[in-house]
Amino acid sequence: MSTKHTLAITNPGGADAEDVGSLARYIRTHVANTFGVVLQPEPTLVGIPLD
């Protein structure tokens, strides 16, 4: 997670696209389950489904 931007996922190194996608899915699922809010990704994701 970014230390400068709310809800921004960053990769300081070592993670691949699937790792980042897995983290995004985890966060999205837990926010929805905890707060009832479904987060929508801002960028267009290619080949990395969040569902």
Coordinates of C-alpha atoms in Angstrom, one line a residue:
M1 CA 0.0 0.0 0.0
S2 CA 1.2 3.5 -0.8
T3 CA 2.3 5.6 2.1
K4 CA 1.4 8.8 0.1
H5 CA -1.9 8.0 -1.6
T6 CA -5.1 6.5 -0.1
L7 CA -6.0 3.1 -1.6
A8 CA -3.0 3.0 -4.0
I9 CA -1.2 -0.3 -4.3
T10 CA 2.5 0.0 -5.0
N11 CA 5.2 -2.6 -5.8
P12 CA 8.5 -1.7 -4.2
G13 CA 10.0 -4.7 -5.9
G14 CA 9.8 -8.4 -6.2
A15 CA 6.1 -8.8 -6.8
D16 CA 4.7 -9.8 -10.2
A17 CA 1.3 -8.7 -11.7
E18 CA -0.5 -11.7 -10.1
D19 CA 0.8 -10.8 -6.7
V20 CA -0.5 -7.3 -7.0
G21 CA -3.8 -8.5 -8.3
S22 CA -4.1 -11.0 -5.4
L23 CA -3.5 -8.1 -2.9
A24 CA -6.1 -6.0 -4.7
R25 CA -8.7 -8.8 -4.6
Y26 CA -8.0 -9.4 -0.9
I27 CA -8.4 -5.7 -0.1
R28 CA -11.6 -5.4 -2.3
T29 CA -13.2 -8.4 -0.7
H30 CA -12.4 -7.4 2.9
V31 CA -13.6 -3.8 2.4
A32 CA -16.9 -5.1 0.9
N33 CA -17.4 -7.6 3.7
T34 CA -16.5 -5.2 6.5
F35 CA -18.0 -1.9 5.2
G36 CA -20.4 -3.0 2.4
V37 CA -18.5 -0.8 0.0
V38 CA -17.4 -2.3 -3.4
L39 CA -14.2 -0.6 -4.5
Q40 CA -13.8 0.0 -8.2
P41 CA -10.3 0.1 -9.8
E42 CA -9.4 3.4 -11.5
P43 CA -7.0 2.1 -14.0
T44 CA -7.9 -0.3 -16.8
L45 CA -6.7 -3.7 -15.8
V46 CA -5.6 -6.1 -18.6
G47 CA -5.6 -9.8 -17.8
I48 CA -5.9 -9.3 -14.0
P49 CA -9.6 -9.9 -12.9
L50 CA -10.6 -8.7 -9.5
D51 CA -13.7 -10.8 -9.3

